[in-house]
Short mmCIF file of N, CA and C in Angstrom, two decimals:
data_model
loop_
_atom_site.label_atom_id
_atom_site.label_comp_id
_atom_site.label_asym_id
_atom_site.label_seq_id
_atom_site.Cartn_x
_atom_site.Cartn_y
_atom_site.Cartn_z
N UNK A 1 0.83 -1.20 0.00
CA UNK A 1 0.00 0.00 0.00
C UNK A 1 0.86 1.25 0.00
N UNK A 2 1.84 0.94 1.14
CA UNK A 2 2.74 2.69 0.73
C UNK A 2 3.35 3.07 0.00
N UNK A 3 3.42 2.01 -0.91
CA UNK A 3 4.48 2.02 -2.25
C UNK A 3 3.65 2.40 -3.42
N UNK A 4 2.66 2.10 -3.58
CA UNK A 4 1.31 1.73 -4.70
C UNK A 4 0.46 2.67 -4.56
N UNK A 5 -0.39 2.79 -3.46
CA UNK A 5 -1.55 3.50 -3.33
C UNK A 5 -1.32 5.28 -2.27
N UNK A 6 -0.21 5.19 -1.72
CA UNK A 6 -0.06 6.62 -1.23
C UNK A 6 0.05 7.32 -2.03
N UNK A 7 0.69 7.39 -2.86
CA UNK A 7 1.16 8.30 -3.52
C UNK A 7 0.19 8.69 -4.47
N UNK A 8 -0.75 8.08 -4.69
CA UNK A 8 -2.07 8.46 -5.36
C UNK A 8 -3.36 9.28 -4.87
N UNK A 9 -3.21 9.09 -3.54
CA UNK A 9 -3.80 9.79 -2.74
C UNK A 9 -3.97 11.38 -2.42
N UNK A 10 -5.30 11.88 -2.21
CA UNK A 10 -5.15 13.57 -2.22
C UNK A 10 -4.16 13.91 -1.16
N UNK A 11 -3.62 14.95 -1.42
CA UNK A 11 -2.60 15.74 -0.11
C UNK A 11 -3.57 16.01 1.11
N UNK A 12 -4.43 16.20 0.95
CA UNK A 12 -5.57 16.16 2.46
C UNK A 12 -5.51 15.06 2.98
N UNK A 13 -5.57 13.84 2.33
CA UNK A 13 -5.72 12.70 3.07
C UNK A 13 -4.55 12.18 3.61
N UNK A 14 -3.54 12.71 2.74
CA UNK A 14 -2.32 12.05 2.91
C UNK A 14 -1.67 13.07 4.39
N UNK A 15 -2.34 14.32 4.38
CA UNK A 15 -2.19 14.89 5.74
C UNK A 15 -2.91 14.41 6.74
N UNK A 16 -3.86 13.87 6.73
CA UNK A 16 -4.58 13.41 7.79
C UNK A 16 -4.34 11.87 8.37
N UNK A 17 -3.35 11.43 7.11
CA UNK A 17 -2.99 10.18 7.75
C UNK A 17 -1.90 10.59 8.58
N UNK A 18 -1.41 11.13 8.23
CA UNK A 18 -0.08 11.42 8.95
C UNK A 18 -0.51 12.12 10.35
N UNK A 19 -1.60 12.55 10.77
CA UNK A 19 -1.68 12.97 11.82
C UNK A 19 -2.59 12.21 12.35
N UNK A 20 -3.71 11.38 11.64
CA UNK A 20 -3.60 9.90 12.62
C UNK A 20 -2.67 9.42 13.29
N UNK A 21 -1.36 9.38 12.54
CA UNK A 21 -0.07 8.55 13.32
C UNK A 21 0.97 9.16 13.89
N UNK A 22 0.23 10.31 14.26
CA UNK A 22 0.68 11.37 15.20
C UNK A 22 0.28 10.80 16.53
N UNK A 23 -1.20 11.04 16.50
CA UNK A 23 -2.48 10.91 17.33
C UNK A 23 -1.91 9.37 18.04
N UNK A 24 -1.77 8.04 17.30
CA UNK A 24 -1.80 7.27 17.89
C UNK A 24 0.24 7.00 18.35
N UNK A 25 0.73 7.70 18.37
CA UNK A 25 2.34 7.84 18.23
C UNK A 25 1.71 8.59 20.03
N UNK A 26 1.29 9.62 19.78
CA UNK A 26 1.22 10.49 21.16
C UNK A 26 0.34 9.85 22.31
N UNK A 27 -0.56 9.02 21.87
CA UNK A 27 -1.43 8.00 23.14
C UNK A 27 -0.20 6.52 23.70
N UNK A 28 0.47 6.66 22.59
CA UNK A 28 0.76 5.32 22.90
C UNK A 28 1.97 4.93 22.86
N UNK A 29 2.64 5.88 22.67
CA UNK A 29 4.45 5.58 22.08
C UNK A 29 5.08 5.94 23.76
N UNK A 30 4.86 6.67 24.75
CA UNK A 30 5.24 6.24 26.35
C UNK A 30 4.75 5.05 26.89
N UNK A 31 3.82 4.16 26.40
CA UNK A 31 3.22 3.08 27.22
C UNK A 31 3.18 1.81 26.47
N UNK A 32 2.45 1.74 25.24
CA UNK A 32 2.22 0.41 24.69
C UNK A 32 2.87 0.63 23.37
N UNK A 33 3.67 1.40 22.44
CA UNK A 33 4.19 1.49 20.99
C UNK A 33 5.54 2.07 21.41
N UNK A 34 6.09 1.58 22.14
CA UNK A 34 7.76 2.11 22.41
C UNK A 34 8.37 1.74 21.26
N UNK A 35 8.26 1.06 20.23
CA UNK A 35 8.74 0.88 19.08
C UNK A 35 8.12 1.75 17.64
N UNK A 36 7.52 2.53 17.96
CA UNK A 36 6.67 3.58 16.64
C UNK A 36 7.36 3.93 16.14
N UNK A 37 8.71 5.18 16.52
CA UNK A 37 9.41 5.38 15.52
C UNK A 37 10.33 4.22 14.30
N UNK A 38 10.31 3.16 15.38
CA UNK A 38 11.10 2.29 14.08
C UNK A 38 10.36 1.88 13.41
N UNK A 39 8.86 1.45 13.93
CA UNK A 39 8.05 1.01 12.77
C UNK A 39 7.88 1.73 11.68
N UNK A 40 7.61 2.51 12.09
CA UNK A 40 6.96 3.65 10.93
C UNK A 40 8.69 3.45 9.93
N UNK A 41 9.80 3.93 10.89
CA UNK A 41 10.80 4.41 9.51
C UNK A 41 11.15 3.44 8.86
N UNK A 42 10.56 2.12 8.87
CA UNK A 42 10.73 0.82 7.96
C UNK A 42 10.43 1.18 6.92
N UNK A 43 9.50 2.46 6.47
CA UNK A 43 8.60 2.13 5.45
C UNK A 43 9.46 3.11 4.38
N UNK A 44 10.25 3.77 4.87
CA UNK A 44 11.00 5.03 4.10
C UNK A 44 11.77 4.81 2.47
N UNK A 45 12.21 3.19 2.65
CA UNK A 45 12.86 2.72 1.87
C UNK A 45 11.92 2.22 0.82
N UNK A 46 10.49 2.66 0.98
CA UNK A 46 9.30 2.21 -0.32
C UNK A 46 9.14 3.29 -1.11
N UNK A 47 10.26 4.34 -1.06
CA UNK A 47 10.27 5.31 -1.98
C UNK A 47 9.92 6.63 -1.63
N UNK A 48 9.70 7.73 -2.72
CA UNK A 48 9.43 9.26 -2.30
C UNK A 48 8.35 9.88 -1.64
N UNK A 49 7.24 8.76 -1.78
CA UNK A 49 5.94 9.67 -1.28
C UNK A 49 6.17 8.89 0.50
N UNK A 50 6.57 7.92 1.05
CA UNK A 50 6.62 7.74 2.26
C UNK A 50 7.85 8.85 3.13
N UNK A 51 9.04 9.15 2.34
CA UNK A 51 9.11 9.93 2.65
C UNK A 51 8.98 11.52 2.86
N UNK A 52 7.97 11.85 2.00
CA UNK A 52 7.12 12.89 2.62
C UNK A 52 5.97 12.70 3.70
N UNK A 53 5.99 11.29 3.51
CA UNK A 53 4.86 11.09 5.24
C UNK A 53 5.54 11.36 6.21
N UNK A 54 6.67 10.59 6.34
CA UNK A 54 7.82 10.53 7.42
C UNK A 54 7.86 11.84 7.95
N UNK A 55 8.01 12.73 7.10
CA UNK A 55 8.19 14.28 7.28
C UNK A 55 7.06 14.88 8.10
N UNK A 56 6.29 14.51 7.25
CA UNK A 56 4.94 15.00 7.90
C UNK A 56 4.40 14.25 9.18
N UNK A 57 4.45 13.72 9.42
CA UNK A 57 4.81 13.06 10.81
C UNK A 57 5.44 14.18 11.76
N UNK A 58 6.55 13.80 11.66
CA UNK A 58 7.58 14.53 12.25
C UNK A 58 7.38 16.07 12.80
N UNK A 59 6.94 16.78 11.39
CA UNK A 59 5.98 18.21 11.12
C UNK A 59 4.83 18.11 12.75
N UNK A 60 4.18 17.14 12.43
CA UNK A 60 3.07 17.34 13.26
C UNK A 60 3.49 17.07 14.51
N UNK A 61 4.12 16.36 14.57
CA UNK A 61 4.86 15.81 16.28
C UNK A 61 4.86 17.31 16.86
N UNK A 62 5.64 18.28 16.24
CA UNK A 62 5.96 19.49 16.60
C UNK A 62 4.41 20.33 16.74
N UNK A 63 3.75 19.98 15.73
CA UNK A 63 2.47 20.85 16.12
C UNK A 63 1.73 20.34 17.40
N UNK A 64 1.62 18.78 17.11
CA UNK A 64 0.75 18.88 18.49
C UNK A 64 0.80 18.46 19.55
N UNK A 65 2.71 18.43 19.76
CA UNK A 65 3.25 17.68 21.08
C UNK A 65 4.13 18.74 21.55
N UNK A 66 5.18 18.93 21.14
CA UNK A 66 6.16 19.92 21.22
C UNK A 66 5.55 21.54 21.41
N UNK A 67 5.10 22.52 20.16
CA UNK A 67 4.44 23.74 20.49
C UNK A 67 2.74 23.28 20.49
N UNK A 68 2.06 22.84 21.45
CA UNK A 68 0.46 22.52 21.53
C UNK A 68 0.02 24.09 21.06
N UNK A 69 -0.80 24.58 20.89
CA UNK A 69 -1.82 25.73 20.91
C UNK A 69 -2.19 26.00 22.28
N UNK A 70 -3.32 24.64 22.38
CA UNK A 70 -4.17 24.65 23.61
C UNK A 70 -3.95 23.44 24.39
N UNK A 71 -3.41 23.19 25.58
CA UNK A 71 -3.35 22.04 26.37
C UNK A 71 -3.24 22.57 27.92
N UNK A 72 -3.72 21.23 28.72
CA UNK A 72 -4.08 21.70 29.87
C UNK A 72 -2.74 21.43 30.51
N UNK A 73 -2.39 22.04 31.99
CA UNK A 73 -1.04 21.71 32.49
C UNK A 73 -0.61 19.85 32.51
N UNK A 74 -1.61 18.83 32.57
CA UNK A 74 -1.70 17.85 32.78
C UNK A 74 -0.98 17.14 30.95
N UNK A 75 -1.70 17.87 30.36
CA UNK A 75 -0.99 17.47 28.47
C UNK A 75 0.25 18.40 28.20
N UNK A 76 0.34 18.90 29.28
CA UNK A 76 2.24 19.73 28.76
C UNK A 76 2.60 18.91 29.75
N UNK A 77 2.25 18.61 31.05
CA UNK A 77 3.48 17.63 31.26
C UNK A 77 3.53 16.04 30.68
N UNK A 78 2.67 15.48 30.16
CA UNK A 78 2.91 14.85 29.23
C UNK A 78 3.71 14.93 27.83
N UNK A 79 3.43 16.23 27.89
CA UNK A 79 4.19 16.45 26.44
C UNK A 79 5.84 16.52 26.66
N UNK A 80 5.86 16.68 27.61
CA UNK A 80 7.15 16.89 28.48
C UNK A 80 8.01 15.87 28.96
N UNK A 81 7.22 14.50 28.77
CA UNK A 81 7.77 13.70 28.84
C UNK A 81 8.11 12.76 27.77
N UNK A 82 7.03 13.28 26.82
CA UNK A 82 7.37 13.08 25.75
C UNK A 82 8.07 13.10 24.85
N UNK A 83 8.75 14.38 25.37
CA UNK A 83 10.30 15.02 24.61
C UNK A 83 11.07 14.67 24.79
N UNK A 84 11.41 14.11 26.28
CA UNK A 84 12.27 13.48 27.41
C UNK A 84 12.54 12.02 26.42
N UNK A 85 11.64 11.78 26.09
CA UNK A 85 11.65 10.13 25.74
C UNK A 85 12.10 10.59 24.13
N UNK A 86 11.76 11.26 23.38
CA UNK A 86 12.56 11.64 22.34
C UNK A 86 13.80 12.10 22.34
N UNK A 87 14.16 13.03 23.07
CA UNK A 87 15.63 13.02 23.46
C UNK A 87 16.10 11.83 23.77
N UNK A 88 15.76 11.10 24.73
CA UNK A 88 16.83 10.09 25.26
C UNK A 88 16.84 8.96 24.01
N UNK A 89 15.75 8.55 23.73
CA UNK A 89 15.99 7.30 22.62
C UNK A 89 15.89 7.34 21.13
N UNK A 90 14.90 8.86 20.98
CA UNK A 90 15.06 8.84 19.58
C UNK A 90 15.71 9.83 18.59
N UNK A 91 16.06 10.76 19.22
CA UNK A 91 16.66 11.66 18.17
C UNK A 91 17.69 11.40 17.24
N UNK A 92 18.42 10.59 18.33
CA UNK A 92 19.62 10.72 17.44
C UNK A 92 19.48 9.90 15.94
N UNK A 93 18.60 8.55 16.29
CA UNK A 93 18.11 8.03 14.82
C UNK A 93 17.52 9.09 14.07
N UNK A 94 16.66 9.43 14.59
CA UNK A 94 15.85 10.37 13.83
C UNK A 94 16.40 11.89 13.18
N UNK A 95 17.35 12.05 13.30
CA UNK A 95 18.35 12.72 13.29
C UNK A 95 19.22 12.67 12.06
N UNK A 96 20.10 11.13 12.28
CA UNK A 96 20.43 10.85 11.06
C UNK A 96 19.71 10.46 9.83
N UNK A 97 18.59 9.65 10.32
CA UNK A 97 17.58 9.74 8.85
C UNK A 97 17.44 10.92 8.12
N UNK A 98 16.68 12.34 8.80
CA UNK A 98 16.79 13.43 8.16
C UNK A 98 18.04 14.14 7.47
N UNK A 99 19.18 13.53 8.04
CA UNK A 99 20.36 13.64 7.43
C UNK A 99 20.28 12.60 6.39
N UNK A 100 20.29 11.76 6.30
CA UNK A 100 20.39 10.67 4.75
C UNK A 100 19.53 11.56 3.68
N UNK A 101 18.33 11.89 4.11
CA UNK A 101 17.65 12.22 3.15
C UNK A 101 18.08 13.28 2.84
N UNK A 102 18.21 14.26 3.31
CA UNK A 102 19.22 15.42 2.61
C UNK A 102 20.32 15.04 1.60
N UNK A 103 20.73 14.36 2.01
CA UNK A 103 22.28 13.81 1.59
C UNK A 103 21.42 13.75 0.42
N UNK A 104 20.71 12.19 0.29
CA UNK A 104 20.13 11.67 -1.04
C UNK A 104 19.76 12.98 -1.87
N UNK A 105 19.03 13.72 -1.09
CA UNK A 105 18.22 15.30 -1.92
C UNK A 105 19.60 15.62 -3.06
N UNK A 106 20.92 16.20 -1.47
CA UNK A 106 21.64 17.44 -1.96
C UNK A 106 22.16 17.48 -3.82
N UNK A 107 22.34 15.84 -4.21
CA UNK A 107 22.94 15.80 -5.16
C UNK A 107 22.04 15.83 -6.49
N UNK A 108 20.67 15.67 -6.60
CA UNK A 108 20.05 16.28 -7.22
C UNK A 108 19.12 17.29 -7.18
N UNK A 109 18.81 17.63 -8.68
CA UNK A 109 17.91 18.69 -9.03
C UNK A 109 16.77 18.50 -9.51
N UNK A 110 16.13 17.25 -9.04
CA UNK A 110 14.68 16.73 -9.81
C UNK A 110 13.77 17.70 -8.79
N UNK A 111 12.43 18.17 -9.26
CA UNK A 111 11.28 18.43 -8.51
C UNK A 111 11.13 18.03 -7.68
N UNK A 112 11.33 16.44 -7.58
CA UNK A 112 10.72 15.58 -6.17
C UNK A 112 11.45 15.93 -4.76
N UNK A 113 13.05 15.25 -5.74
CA UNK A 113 13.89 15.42 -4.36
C UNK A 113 13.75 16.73 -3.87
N UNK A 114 13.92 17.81 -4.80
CA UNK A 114 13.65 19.25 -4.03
C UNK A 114 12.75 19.21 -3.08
N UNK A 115 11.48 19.25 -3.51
CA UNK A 115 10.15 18.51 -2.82
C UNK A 115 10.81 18.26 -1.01
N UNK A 116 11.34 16.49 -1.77
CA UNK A 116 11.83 16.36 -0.28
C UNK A 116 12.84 17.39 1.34
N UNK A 117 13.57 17.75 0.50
CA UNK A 117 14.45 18.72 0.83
C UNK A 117 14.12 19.95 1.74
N UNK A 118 12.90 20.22 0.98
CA UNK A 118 12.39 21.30 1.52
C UNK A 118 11.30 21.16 2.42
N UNK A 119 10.59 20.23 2.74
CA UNK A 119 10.41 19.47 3.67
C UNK A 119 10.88 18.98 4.91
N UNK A 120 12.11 18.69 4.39
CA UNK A 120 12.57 18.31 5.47
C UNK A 120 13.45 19.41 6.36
N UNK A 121 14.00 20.31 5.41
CA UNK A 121 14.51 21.42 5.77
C UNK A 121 13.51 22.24 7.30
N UNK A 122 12.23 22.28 6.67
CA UNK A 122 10.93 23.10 7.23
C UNK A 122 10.82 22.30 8.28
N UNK A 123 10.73 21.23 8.54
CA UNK A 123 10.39 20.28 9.49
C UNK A 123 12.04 20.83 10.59
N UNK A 124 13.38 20.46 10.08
CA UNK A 124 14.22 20.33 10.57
C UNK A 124 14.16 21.86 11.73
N UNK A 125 13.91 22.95 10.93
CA UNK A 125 14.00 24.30 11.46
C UNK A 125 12.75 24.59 12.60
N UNK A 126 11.96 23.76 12.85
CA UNK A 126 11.44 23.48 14.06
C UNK A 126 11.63 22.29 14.87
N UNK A 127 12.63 22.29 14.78
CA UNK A 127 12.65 21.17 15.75
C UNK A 127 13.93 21.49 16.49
N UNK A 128 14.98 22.49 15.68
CA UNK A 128 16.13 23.01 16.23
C UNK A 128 16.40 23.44 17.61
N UNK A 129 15.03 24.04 17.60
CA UNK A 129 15.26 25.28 18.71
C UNK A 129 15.63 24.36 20.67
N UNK A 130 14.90 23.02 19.96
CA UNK A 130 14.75 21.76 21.60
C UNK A 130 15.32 20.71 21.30
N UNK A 131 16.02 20.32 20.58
CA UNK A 131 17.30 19.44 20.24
C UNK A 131 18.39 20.00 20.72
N UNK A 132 18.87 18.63 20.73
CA UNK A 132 20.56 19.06 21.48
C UNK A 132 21.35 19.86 20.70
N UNK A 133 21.97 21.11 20.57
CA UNK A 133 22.83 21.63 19.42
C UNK A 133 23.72 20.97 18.45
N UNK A 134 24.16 19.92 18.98
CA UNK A 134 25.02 18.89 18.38
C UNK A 134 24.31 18.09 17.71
N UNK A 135 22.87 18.05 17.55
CA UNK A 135 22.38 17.72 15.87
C UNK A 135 22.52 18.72 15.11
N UNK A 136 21.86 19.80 15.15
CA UNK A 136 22.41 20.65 13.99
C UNK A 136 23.21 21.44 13.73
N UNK A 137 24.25 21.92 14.77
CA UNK A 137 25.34 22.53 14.56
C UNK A 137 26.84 21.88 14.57
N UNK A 138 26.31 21.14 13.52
CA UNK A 138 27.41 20.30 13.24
C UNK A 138 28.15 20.01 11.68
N UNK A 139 29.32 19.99 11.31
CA UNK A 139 29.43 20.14 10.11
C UNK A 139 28.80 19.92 8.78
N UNK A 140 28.45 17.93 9.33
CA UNK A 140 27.90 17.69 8.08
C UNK A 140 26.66 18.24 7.79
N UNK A 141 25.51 18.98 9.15
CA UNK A 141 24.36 19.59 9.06
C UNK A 141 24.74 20.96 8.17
N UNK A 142 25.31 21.60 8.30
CA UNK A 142 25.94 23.12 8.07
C UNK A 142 26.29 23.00 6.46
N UNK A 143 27.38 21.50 7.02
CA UNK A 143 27.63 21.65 4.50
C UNK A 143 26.25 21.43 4.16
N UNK A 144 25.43 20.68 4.33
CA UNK A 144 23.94 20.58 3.77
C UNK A 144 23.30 21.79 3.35
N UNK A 145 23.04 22.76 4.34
CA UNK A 145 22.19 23.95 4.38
C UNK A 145 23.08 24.79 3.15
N UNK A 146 24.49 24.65 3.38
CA UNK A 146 24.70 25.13 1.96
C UNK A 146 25.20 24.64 0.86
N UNK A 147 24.34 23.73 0.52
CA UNK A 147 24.04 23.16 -0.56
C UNK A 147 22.45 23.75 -0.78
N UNK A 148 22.30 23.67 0.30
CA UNK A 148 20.38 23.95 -0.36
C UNK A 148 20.21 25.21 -0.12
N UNK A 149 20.99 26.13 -0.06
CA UNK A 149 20.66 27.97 0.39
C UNK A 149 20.93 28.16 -1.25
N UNK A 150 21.86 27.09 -1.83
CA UNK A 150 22.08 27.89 -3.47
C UNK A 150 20.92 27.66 -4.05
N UNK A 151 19.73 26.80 -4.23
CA UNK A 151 18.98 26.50 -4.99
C UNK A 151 17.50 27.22 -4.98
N UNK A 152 16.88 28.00 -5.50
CA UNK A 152 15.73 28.38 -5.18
C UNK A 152 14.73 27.84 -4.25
N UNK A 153 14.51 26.62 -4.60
CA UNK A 153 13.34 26.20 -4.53
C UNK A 153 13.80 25.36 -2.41
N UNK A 154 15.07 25.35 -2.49
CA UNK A 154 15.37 24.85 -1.01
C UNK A 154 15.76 26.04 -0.01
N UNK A 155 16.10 27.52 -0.55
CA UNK A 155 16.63 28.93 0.11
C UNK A 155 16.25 28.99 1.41
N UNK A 156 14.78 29.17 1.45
CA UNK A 156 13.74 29.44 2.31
C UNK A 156 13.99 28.92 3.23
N UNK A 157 13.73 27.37 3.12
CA UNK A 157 13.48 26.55 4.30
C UNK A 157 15.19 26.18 4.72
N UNK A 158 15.89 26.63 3.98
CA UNK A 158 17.57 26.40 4.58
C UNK A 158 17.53 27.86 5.48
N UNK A 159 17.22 29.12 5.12
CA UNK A 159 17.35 30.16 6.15
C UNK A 159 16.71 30.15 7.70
N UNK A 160 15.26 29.37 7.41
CA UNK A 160 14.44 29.19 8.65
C UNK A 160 15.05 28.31 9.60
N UNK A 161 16.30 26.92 9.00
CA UNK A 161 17.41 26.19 9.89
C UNK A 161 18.46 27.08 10.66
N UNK A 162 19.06 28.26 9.45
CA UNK A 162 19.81 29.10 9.97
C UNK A 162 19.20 30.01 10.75
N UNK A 163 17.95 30.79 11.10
CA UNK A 163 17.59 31.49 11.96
C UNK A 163 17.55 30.81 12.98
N UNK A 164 16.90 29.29 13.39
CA UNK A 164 16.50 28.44 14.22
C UNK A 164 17.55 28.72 14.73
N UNK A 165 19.02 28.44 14.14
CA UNK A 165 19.96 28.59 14.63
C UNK A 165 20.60 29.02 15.62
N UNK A 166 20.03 30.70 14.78
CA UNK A 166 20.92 31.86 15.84
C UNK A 166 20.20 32.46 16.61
N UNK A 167 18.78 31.97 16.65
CA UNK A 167 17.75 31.92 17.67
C UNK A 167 18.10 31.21 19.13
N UNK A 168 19.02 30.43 18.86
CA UNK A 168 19.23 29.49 19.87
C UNK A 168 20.39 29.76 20.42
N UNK A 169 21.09 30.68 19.83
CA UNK A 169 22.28 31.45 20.59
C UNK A 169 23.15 30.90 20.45
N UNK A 170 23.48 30.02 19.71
CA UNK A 170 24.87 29.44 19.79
C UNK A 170 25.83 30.37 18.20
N UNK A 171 27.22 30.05 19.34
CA UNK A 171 28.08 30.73 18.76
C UNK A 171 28.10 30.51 17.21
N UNK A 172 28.90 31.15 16.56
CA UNK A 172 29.28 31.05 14.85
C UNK A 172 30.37 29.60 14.91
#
């Protein structure tokens, strides 16, 4: 199915799946799915449109775990532990995946990979600001961003990494 039929799918739906598996990532990934992130990133290797789920995933983690809108003190400290448990066990995978895929992006110039790139870029530049600095201020993160600050279509979402950046105060 994720190989075949996602990618056929409207971008609405294909957003709303992804925040289904947000939804059930955030009920259940401290208690009964301690394995979600690996499940899910099994699927990455079925080509381009899973990894724009992956992304979008990721995207939403931040919307509705990390910055909530509206939550009661009882769902921020959940969310809080939630982060806790992403820091300790998953970032750093999750980390380097978004690094592969860059990598894969940086060397071409097709639509898609851009696509990807910039995606992941957008995703990456929120997530900067509560990660350890030593994911993204790190060389091979830094040659990336400029690779993708030259290209139009990746500029944007490479500056919003670099503001994340110097938002976060760390030195040059």
């Amino acid at each position: 199915f994720a190989k075949t039929k996602y990618a056929e799918l409207p971008i609405y739906i294909k957003k709303k799946i992804a925040i289904v598996i947000v939804l059930l990532l955030k009920a259940d990934l401290l208690s009964t799915w301690r394995t979600g992130f690996s499940d899910i990133k099994r699927f990455l290797s079925q080509g381009e449109s899973t990894m724009h789920l992956w992304l979008k995933i990721l995207y939403y983690i931040d919307e509705e775990i990390v910055n909530p809108t509206n939550a009661s003190q009882s769902e921020l400290n959940y969310y809080t532990k939630f982060k806790d448990y992403m820091r300790e066990h998953e970032l750093k995978g999750l980390v380097e995946v978004w690094l592969k895929l860059l990598e894969y992006c940086s060397g071409k110039n097709e639509k898609s990979s851009l696509s990807i790139a910039k995606a992941c870029l957008k995703m990456v530049s929120v997530y900067i600001p509560w990660i350890d600095v030593s994911f993204s201020a790190n060389q091979r993160f830094l040659k990336l961003l400029g690779k993708f600050c030259t290209q139009p279509a990746t500029c944007l979402p490479t500056l919003m990494c670099l503001q994340s950046l110097m938002e976060k105060g760390m030195p040059p």
